Each structure stands twice: as C-alpha cells, then as structure tokens.
Coordinates of C-alpha atoms and ligand atoms in Angstrom, one line a residue:
M1 CA -6.8 -0.3 -4.4
A2 CA -8.0 1.6 -7.5
E3 CA -9.7 -0.6 -10.1
S4 CA -7.6 0.9 -12.8
L5 CA -4.4 -0.1 -11.1
K6 CA -5.4 -3.6 -10.2
K7 CA -5.2 -4.7 -13.8
D8 CA -1.8 -3.0 -14.2
I9 CA -0.2 -5.3 -11.6
D10 CA 1.3 -8.5 -12.8
L11 CA 1.4 -10.5 -9.6
S12 CA 3.3 -13.3 -11.3
Q13 CA 6.3 -10.9 -11.3
Y14 CA 6.2 -10.9 -7.5
P15 CA 6.0 -14.5 -6.4
H16 CA 7.7 -13.8 -3.0
I17 CA 5.6 -11.1 -1.4
N18 CA 5.5 -12.7 2.0
K19 CA 4.1 -10.4 4.7
G20 CA 6.7 -10.1 7.5
L21 CA 9.2 -11.7 5.1
E22 CA 7.9 -15.1 6.4
G23 CA 9.8 -18.0 4.9
I24 CA 12.2 -15.7 3.0
V25 CA 15.9 -16.8 3.2
A26 CA 17.7 -13.5 3.0
F27 CA 21.3 -14.5 4.0
S28 CA 23.4 -17.6 4.6
T29 CA 25.0 -17.8 8.0
T30 CA 27.2 -20.0 10.1
K31 CA 26.1 -18.4 13.3
S32 CA 23.0 -20.3 14.3
F33 CA 20.4 -22.8 13.2
I34 CA 16.8 -23.1 14.4
D35 CA 14.8 -26.3 13.9
G36 CA 11.3 -24.9 14.6
Q37 CA 9.6 -28.3 14.4
E38 CA 11.9 -30.0 16.8
G39 CA 12.5 -27.0 19.1
K40 CA 16.3 -27.1 18.6
L41 CA 18.7 -24.2 18.6
I42 CA 22.4 -24.5 17.5
Y43 CA 25.1 -21.8 17.8
A44 CA 27.9 -22.5 15.3
G45 CA 27.6 -26.3 15.7
Y46 CA 26.7 -26.5 19.4
T47 CA 23.2 -27.1 20.8
I48 CA 21.9 -24.5 23.2
D49 CA 21.7 -27.3 25.8
T50 CA 25.4 -28.1 25.4
L51 CA 26.3 -24.4 25.7
A52 CA 24.0 -23.8 28.6
E53 CA 25.6 -26.7 30.5
N54 CA 29.2 -26.0 29.7
A55 CA 30.0 -22.6 28.3
T56 CA 30.5 -19.1 29.6
F57 CA 29.2 -16.0 27.8
E58 CA 32.7 -15.1 26.9
E59 CA 33.2 -18.4 25.2
V60 CA 29.9 -17.9 23.3
C61 CA 31.1 -14.5 22.1
F62 CA 34.3 -16.1 20.8
L63 CA 32.2 -18.8 19.1
L64 CA 29.9 -16.3 17.4
W65 CA 32.8 -14.2 16.2
N66 CA 35.1 -17.0 15.1
D67 CA 32.8 -20.0 14.4
R68 CA 34.8 -22.2 16.8
L69 CA 35.5 -22.4 20.5
P70 CA 38.6 -20.7 21.9
N71 CA 41.5 -22.6 23.4
E72 CA 42.7 -21.5 26.9
S73 CA 45.0 -18.7 25.8
E74 CA 42.5 -17.3 23.2
L75 CA 39.8 -17.3 25.9
S76 CA 42.1 -15.6 28.4
E77 CA 43.1 -13.0 25.8
L78 CA 39.5 -12.3 24.9
K79 CA 38.5 -11.9 28.6
T80 CA 41.4 -9.5 29.1
K81 CA 40.4 -7.4 26.1
L82 CA 36.8 -7.3 27.2
R83 CA 37.8 -6.1 30.7
K84 CA 40.0 -3.4 29.3
E85 CA 37.2 -2.1 27.1
R86 CA 34.5 -1.8 29.9
S87 CA 35.0 1.9 30.6
I88 CA 32.9 4.4 28.7
P89 CA 33.8 8.0 27.7
S90 CA 33.0 10.7 30.1
A91 CA 30.8 12.4 27.6
V92 CA 28.6 9.3 27.6
I93 CA 28.6 9.3 31.4
N94 CA 27.5 12.9 31.3
Y95 CA 24.7 12.0 29.0
L96 CA 23.6 9.1 31.2
E97 CA 23.6 11.4 34.3
N98 CA 21.8 14.2 32.7
T99 CA 19.2 12.7 30.4
S100 CA 15.6 12.2 31.7
K101 CA 15.4 9.9 34.7
K102 CA 12.1 8.7 33.3
A103 CA 13.5 7.7 29.9
E104 CA 13.1 4.2 28.6
P105 CA 16.4 2.4 29.4
M106 CA 16.4 0.8 25.9
A107 CA 16.1 4.3 24.3
V108 CA 19.0 5.5 26.5
L109 CA 21.0 2.5 25.5
R110 CA 20.4 3.1 21.9
T111 CA 21.5 6.7 22.1
A112 CA 24.6 5.9 24.2
V113 CA 25.8 3.2 21.8
S114 CA 25.3 5.6 19.0
M115 CA 27.4 8.2 20.9
L116 CA 30.2 5.7 21.4
S117 CA 31.1 5.9 17.7
D118 CA 32.2 9.5 18.3
F119 CA 35.0 8.2 20.4
H120 CA 36.2 5.4 18.1
E121 CA 38.4 5.6 15.1
V122 CA 36.5 6.1 11.8
D123 CA 36.4 3.0 9.6
T124 CA 39.4 3.0 7.4
E125 CA 40.1 -0.7 7.3
N126 CA 37.7 -3.5 7.0
D127 CA 39.8 -6.5 8.0
K128 CA 38.5 -9.0 10.5
E129 CA 40.8 -7.9 13.3
F130 CA 39.5 -4.4 13.1
Y131 CA 35.9 -5.6 13.2
L132 CA 36.6 -8.0 16.1
N133 CA 38.1 -5.2 18.2
K134 CA 35.0 -3.1 17.6
A135 CA 32.8 -6.0 18.5
I136 CA 34.7 -6.5 21.7
S137 CA 34.6 -2.8 22.6
I138 CA 30.8 -2.5 22.0
T139 CA 30.1 -5.8 23.9
A140 CA 32.2 -4.7 26.8
K141 CA 30.6 -1.2 27.1
I142 CA 26.9 -2.1 26.9
P143 CA 26.8 -3.5 30.4
T144 CA 28.5 -0.4 31.8
I145 CA 26.0 1.9 30.0
I146 CA 23.0 -0.1 31.3
A147 CA 24.2 -0.2 34.9
A148 CA 25.4 3.4 34.9
Y149 CA 22.0 4.7 33.6
D150 CA 20.1 2.6 36.2
R151 CA 22.2 4.0 39.0
A152 CA 22.0 7.6 37.7
R153 CA 18.2 7.6 37.3
N154 CA 17.9 6.2 40.9
N155 CA 20.2 9.0 42.2
K156 CA 22.9 6.5 43.1
K157 CA 26.6 6.9 42.5
I158 CA 27.8 5.3 39.2
V159 CA 30.0 2.3 39.9
E160 CA 33.2 2.0 37.9
P161 CA 33.6 -1.3 36.1
L162 CA 36.0 -3.9 37.6
S163 CA 39.2 -4.8 35.9
D164 CA 38.6 -8.5 36.5
H165 CA 35.7 -11.0 36.8
S166 CA 33.2 -12.1 34.1
T167 CA 30.8 -10.0 32.2
A168 CA 27.9 -11.3 34.3
F169 CA 29.7 -10.7 37.6
N170 CA 30.8 -7.2 36.6
F171 CA 27.4 -6.2 35.3
L172 CA 25.7 -7.2 38.6
Y173 CA 28.4 -5.5 40.6
M174 CA 28.0 -2.2 38.7
L175 CA 24.2 -2.5 38.9
N176 CA 23.9 -3.2 42.6
G177 CA 27.1 -1.7 43.9
E178 CA 28.0 -5.0 45.6
E179 CA 29.6 -8.2 44.4
P180 CA 27.1 -10.9 43.4
G181 CA 27.2 -14.4 44.8
D182 CA 28.1 -17.4 42.7
Q183 CA 24.5 -18.3 41.9
A184 CA 23.6 -14.8 40.8
E185 CA 26.6 -14.7 38.5
K186 CA 25.9 -18.1 37.0
T187 CA 22.2 -17.2 36.4
M188 CA 23.1 -14.0 34.7
D189 CA 25.8 -15.8 32.7
L190 CA 23.3 -18.4 31.6
C191 CA 20.8 -15.8 30.6
L192 CA 23.5 -14.1 28.5
I193 CA 24.3 -17.4 26.8
L194 CA 20.6 -18.1 26.0
H195 CA 20.0 -14.7 24.4
A196 CA 23.2 -14.4 22.4
E197 CA 22.1 -15.4 18.9
H198 CA 18.9 -16.4 17.1
G199 CA 19.0 -16.6 13.3
M200 CA 17.4 -13.9 11.2
N201 CA 15.3 -12.2 13.8
A202 CA 14.2 -8.6 13.3
S203 CA 17.1 -7.0 15.0
T204 CA 19.7 -9.2 13.4
F205 CA 18.1 -8.5 10.0
T206 CA 18.2 -4.8 10.7
N207 CA 21.8 -5.0 11.7
R208 CA 22.8 -6.9 8.6
A209 CA 20.8 -4.5 6.3
I210 CA 22.7 -1.6 7.8
C211 CA 26.0 -3.4 7.5
S212 CA 25.2 -4.1 3.9
T213 CA 25.3 -0.4 3.1
Q214 CA 28.9 -0.4 4.3
S215 CA 27.9 1.6 7.3
D216 CA 29.8 1.2 10.6
M217 CA 29.2 -1.3 13.4
Y218 CA 27.9 1.3 15.8
S219 CA 25.2 2.2 13.3
S220 CA 24.2 -1.4 12.9
V221 CA 24.2 -2.1 16.6
T222 CA 22.2 1.1 17.2
G223 CA 19.7 0.1 14.6
A224 CA 19.5 -3.4 16.0
I225 CA 18.8 -2.0 19.5
G226 CA 15.9 0.0 18.0
A227 CA 14.5 -3.1 16.5
L228 CA 14.9 -5.2 19.6
K229 CA 13.1 -2.6 21.7
G230 CA 9.7 -3.4 20.2
P231 CA 7.3 -5.5 22.2
L232 CA 6.9 -8.0 19.4
H233 CA 10.6 -8.7 19.7
G234 CA 12.9 -8.2 22.7
G235 CA 10.5 -5.8 24.5
A236 CA 8.2 -8.8 25.2
N237 CA 10.1 -9.8 28.4
Q238 CA 9.3 -6.5 30.1
Q239 CA 5.6 -6.8 28.9
V240 CA 5.5 -10.3 30.5
M241 CA 6.4 -8.8 33.9
N242 CA 3.9 -6.0 33.4
M243 CA 1.2 -8.6 32.8
L244 CA 2.1 -10.5 35.9
M245 CA 2.1 -7.3 37.9
D246 CA -1.3 -6.4 36.4
I247 CA -2.7 -9.7 37.4
D248 CA -1.4 -9.0 40.9
E249 CA -2.8 -5.5 41.1
Q250 CA -6.2 -6.5 39.8
D251 CA -6.2 -9.5 42.2
A252 CA -7.2 -11.5 39.1
D253 CA -7.2 -15.2 38.5
P254 CA -4.4 -15.7 35.9
V255 CA -6.4 -18.2 33.8
D256 CA -9.5 -15.8 33.6
Y257 CA -7.2 -12.9 32.9
V258 CA -5.5 -14.6 29.9
K259 CA -8.8 -16.0 28.6
G260 CA -10.3 -12.4 28.8
R261 CA -7.4 -11.0 26.8
L262 CA -7.6 -13.7 24.2
K263 CA -11.3 -13.1 23.9
R264 CA -10.5 -9.4 23.3
K265 CA -8.0 -10.5 20.6
E266 CA -5.1 -9.2 22.6
K267 CA -1.8 -10.9 22.4
I268 CA -0.2 -12.5 25.4
M269 CA 3.4 -11.5 25.5
G270 CA 6.1 -14.1 25.7
F271 CA 4.1 -16.6 23.6
G272 CA 4.3 -17.5 20.0
H273 CA 7.1 -17.5 17.5
R274 CA 7.5 -17.2 13.8
V275 CA 9.9 -20.2 13.6
Y276 CA 9.2 -22.5 16.6
K277 CA 6.1 -24.7 16.3
T278 CA 6.8 -26.2 19.6
M279 CA 8.4 -25.0 22.9
D280 CA 11.4 -22.7 22.3
P281 CA 14.4 -24.6 23.8
R282 CA 15.5 -21.5 25.6
A283 CA 12.1 -21.3 27.3
R284 CA 12.5 -24.9 28.5
I285 CA 15.8 -24.0 30.2
L286 CA 14.5 -20.7 31.6
R287 CA 11.4 -22.5 32.9
G288 CA 13.5 -24.6 35.2
M289 CA 15.6 -21.6 36.3
S290 CA 12.4 -19.6 37.0
E291 CA 10.9 -22.4 39.1
K292 CA 14.1 -22.7 41.2
L293 CA 14.8 -19.0 41.7
S294 CA 11.1 -18.1 42.3
R295 CA 10.9 -20.6 45.1
E296 CA 14.2 -19.6 46.6
T297 CA 13.3 -15.9 46.6
G298 CA 9.7 -16.3 47.8
H299 CA 8.2 -15.4 44.4
E300 CA 6.7 -18.9 43.8
T301 CA 3.3 -17.3 43.2
L302 CA 4.6 -15.6 40.1
Y303 CA 6.0 -18.9 38.9
E304 CA 2.7 -20.8 39.6
W305 CA 0.8 -18.1 37.6
S306 CA 3.3 -18.5 34.8
E307 CA 2.6 -22.2 34.7
A308 CA -1.2 -21.6 34.7
I309 CA -0.8 -19.1 31.9
L310 CA 1.3 -21.5 29.9
K311 CA -1.3 -24.3 30.2
T312 CA -4.2 -21.9 29.3
M313 CA -2.3 -20.7 26.2
K314 CA -1.7 -24.3 25.1
D315 CA -5.3 -25.4 25.8
E316 CA -6.9 -22.3 24.3
I317 CA -4.8 -21.5 21.2
G318 CA -2.1 -24.2 21.1
I319 CA 0.8 -21.6 21.4
D320 CA 4.0 -22.3 23.4
P321 CA 6.1 -19.8 25.3
N322 CA 9.2 -18.2 23.8
V323 CA 12.4 -17.0 25.4
D324 CA 10.8 -13.9 26.9
F325 CA 8.2 -15.7 29.0
F326 CA 10.2 -17.2 31.8
S327 CA 13.2 -14.9 31.5
A328 CA 10.9 -12.2 33.1
T329 CA 10.4 -14.1 36.3
V330 CA 14.1 -15.1 36.4
Y331 CA 15.2 -11.4 36.2
Y332 CA 12.5 -10.5 38.7
S333 CA 13.7 -13.1 41.2
M334 CA 17.2 -11.5 40.8
G335 CA 15.7 -8.1 41.9
I336 CA 16.2 -6.5 38.5
S337 CA 13.9 -3.7 37.4
P338 CA 11.5 -4.9 34.6
D339 CA 12.4 -2.0 32.3
L340 CA 16.0 -3.3 32.2
Y341 CA 15.1 -6.8 31.0
T342 CA 15.2 -5.9 27.3
C343 CA 18.5 -4.1 27.9
I344 CA 19.9 -7.3 29.3
F345 CA 18.7 -9.0 26.1
A346 CA 20.7 -6.4 24.1
M347 CA 23.7 -6.9 26.3
S348 CA 23.8 -10.5 25.2
R349 CA 22.5 -10.3 21.6
V350 CA 25.2 -7.8 20.7
S351 CA 27.5 -10.8 20.4
G352 CA 25.2 -12.3 17.7
W353 CA 24.7 -8.9 16.0
T354 CA 28.4 -8.2 15.7
G355 CA 29.1 -11.8 14.6
H356 CA 26.5 -11.3 11.8
Y357 CA 28.0 -7.9 11.0
I358 CA 31.5 -9.5 10.4
E359 CA 29.9 -12.3 8.3
Q360 CA 27.9 -9.8 6.2
A361 CA 30.9 -7.5 5.7
E362 CA 33.1 -10.4 4.6
N363 CA 30.6 -11.4 1.8
N364 CA 28.6 -8.3 1.3
R365 CA 25.9 -7.3 -1.2
L366 CA 23.6 -4.4 -0.6
V367 CA 20.3 -5.4 0.9
R368 CA 17.8 -3.9 -1.4
P369 CA 14.4 -5.7 -1.7
R370 CA 11.5 -4.4 -3.7
A371 CA 8.0 -3.3 -2.6
L372 CA 4.9 -3.8 -4.6
Y373 CA 3.4 -0.4 -5.3
T374 CA -0.3 -0.5 -4.8
G375 CA -1.1 3.2 -5.0
E376 CA -2.5 5.4 -7.8
K377 CA -0.6 6.2 -11.0
D378 CA -0.8 9.2 -13.4
L379 CA -2.9 11.5 -11.1
D380 CA -3.5 15.0 -12.4
W381 CA -1.9 17.8 -10.4
V382 CA -4.4 19.8 -8.4
P383 CA -3.3 23.3 -7.2
V384 CA -3.2 23.6 -3.4
E385 CA -6.1 26.1 -3.2
E386 CA -8.4 23.7 -5.1
R387 CA -7.7 20.6 -2.9
Ligands
CMC1 N1 -0.9 -14.2 22.0 C1 -2.1 -14.4 21.4 N2 -2.2 -14.8 20.1 C2 -1.1 -15.0 19.4 C3 0.2 -14.8 20.0 C4 0.2 -14.4 21.3 N3 1.4 -14.2 22.0 N4 1.1 -15.1 19.1 C5 0.5 -15.4 18.0 N5 -0.8 -15.4 18.2 C6 -1.9 -15.7 17.2 C7 -2.2 -14.4 16.4 O1 -3.2 -13.6 16.9 C8 -2.6 -15.0 15.1 O2 -3.9 -15.5 15.2 P1 -4.9 -15.3 13.9 O3 -4.3 -16.1 12.8 O4 -6.2 -15.8 14.5 O5 -4.9 -13.9 13.6 C9 -1.7 -16.3 15.0 O6 -1.4 -16.6 16.3 C10 -0.4 -16.0 14.2 O7 0.3 -15.0 14.8 P2 1.1 -13.9 14.1 O8 1.3 -12.7 15.0 O9 0.6 -13.7 12.7 O10 2.5 -14.7 14.0 P3 3.9 -14.1 13.6 O11 4.7 -15.2 13.2 O12 3.7 -13.0 12.7 O13 4.4 -13.5 15.0 C11 5.2 -13.2 17.1 C12 5.2 -14.0 15.9 C13 6.3 -13.5 18.1 C14 5.3 -11.7 16.7 C15 3.8 -13.4 17.8 O14 3.7 -14.7 18.2 C16 3.6 -12.4 19.0 O15 3.2 -11.3 18.8 N6 4.0 -12.9 20.2 C17 3.9 -12.0 21.4 C18 5.1 -11.1 21.4 C19 6.4 -11.9 21.9 O16 6.3 -12.7 22.8 N7 7.5 -11.6 21.2 C20 8.8 -12.3 21.5 C21 9.2 -13.2 20.3 S1 10.5 -14.3 20.8 C22 11.8 -13.4 21.3 C23 12.4 -12.6 20.2 O17 12.9 -13.1 19.2 O18 12.4 -11.4 20.4

C-alpha cells in the first residue's frame, strides 16, 4: 500500500472488515441454526438427527418453505405439485443433448436453470404463493436436468420423469433407466435431507444477495449454483473422490498421502469448516451410511482409507470432516459418477436457497456492503504513448 495513502485510512471507521466475512451476521433467518461448538444443526426447529430419522425430502422442502411440517393433505398436495413440475422445456432438452459432452455437469446445470426462466412467467407479483410455485417448479426440474444431461453425455436415451414416486426414486430412475430398490431410494432421500439447508453458506449468501436486488428466483438459484460449484464449497465432494482415486492410482498409503499433502500446505478436501469446531453432524450420519454401503458394495477399502485419513487429519492438524467427506463414498457406492456429486448437492440445497429467497423477499433490504479502498488516489494522467 502506498505510504501516502496509509495515513489517509481511518481504520476505526471500518471495525468490521473480516476476511471472508467471518463472524458477520448479515441476515436473520428461521431456516436453520448451527451450533458449531456442539456440532448441532437444526432446520426450522428440528435437529438434523430427528429429520434424518423421520422425514422425507419433500417434508423438508415444505418445512424450509413454510417453517412448519406439513399435515397429510398438505404433504400430498406438495408431492403432486412437485411431480407435475418435473418435465423440462424441449429447448432445455435440446441444449442438454447438444452441449459439449465433456462439460462440467455443474456448469451445465447452472446454464439449464438459467434457461428455465425463459419459459416461466415474468415476475409481476411478489406474494408468497407465487414464490412457492416457482420454488416447487425449480426444485422439481433440477433432478430432471441432471439426469438428462448425464444420459445425453453418455449417448443414452433421456428418460422421461415419472408421474409418481418420490424425488429420490424418480431421480435414480431417470439417471439409471431402471427403478431403484428401497435402500437406494432411502439413501438418496437421506442425502437430500442432509444437504438441504445450512445457514449463511456462500451459495445461500449469493442467493440472498441476488434476491435483495429484487431479481427473480431463477437468477438467484443460478448464482447460487455458481457459488456451490467451487471446491471450497459444494465442489469438495467430487474432490474427495478424486483424492481417493488418486491414492488408488498411485498405490499410495492414505496416511502418507495425506501427510505429504499437508506438508506441501495443500488442503484435504472434505475437512474443515468455518462454523463447526467439532465433527459436522451430517458427516457423523454419512459416516455410518458410508461404512454400511461400502461394505455391502465391496468398496470397503475406500471406507477404510477414509477412516485412516480422518484419523490422520485429527492427529496432524486437529480438523474434522465436513458433509462432503463421507458423502463422496456414499454416492460412489451407489454407482454415481463423481462429477455429479455436487449436482446432487444442488438438487437438495435448492430447497434451502428458495426458502431463503422467500424469507429475504418478505423482509428485503438491498445487500450493499462496503469495501475498504487500499489503492492509490490522485494519480496524474499519463498519455498512453508515455506509459
Ligand atoms: N486441509 C488442510 N488444512 C486445512 C483445511 C483442510 N481441509 N481446512 C482448513 N485448514 C487449515 C488452513 O490451511 C488454515 O491453516 P493456517 O491457519 O495454518 O493457514 C486453517 O486451517 C484455517 O483454514 P481456513 O481455510 O482459513 O478456514 P476457513 O474458515 O476460511 O475455511 C473451509 C473453511 C471449509 C473453506 C476450509 O476448511 C477448506 O478449504 N476445506 C476444504 C474444502 C472443503 O471441504 N469444503 C467444504 C466445506 S463444507 C460443505 C459446504 O458448506 O460446502
């Protein structure tokens, strides 16, 4: 920083410059609460353990959109609406069939969600019913987009969505072209519940910031997908699988591999969290699922490596796993391509994003923080030929 400027900056005017906005409370919300010390996560009043044990993804959607659980008829109505909204416009299918087969699925999802807005009525109202219908439509269409692109890029016929069954069942059916068994459906449903909502994470913040400009829900979900895609956020689950595959390819010892990376100051994906100072409660649930599924599908080595990595991370730098660590082996055991893992995260988190959108729209103020300017001031203009 230029000496001359340093004395111009009155830092006392900027008491809250926290890199990465750490510790900043930007919004109030009824959607979720994280106790980082205790490792607790609550969605609108219910602990993640209670929801994991009892809820379905559709009930969690209702909860995040209405701040209460649905009664039987409300749940049935929501399921019907979600099923009716599963189909995607033919222009979006054309795009999925014709875009590069080597594209990143998250990039394709981002574009396709953005395209959906071309086929939806322009925002004229801003009542809750209007927003809820949009939230339902986007939530219902994302699984169809992901499955359709995966089939198109693998030169397989795109499978039409079913007009019945759960979101989890229908997604696996569209992805694999065959009906999933009970256990696969339940596992996918549980993964959707665990990833649905998580406070003011980067993608939810992005989504709320876009909403605060009074832009539409497609824009905010599109922006949120862009934020989720990064490896420091949702993209970490794919990177966890890449790491396990790398260990396999190199025929490396997982403990030495991790120690080597730490020595080179490289991050181990799926570990660490801004808020949790202990094990992420979702990781705890996924850990059990990973163990069970890995053993059942003959991938126990991957699970054992994961446990060895977990212990090494704890011993070496005292950092615990987050949601992305064990979800990778869960999806792998289900035969899902690693580059779809973050898309599945988005397929679930859209419920939280849209819940936050509605909450923001109902009590909006433009998100407009400040930045501390640390550049030069009052430079003299130098003509281009003299620079
Ligand atoms: N591997 C190695 N070192 C780590 C890791 C890790 N995964 N996470 C944190 N650290 C170290 C980091 O190097 C730093 O050390 P030092 O103080 O010596 O420089 C210290 O811990 C603090 O880390 P930070 O990156 O400043 O912490 P943060 O709060 O800014 O970042 C995080 C949180 C999640 C971005 C970070 O832990 C990380 O990069 N983890 C790996 C990526 C990942 O798994 N992301 C998924 C997050 S959870 C799911 C989601 O919400 O999307």
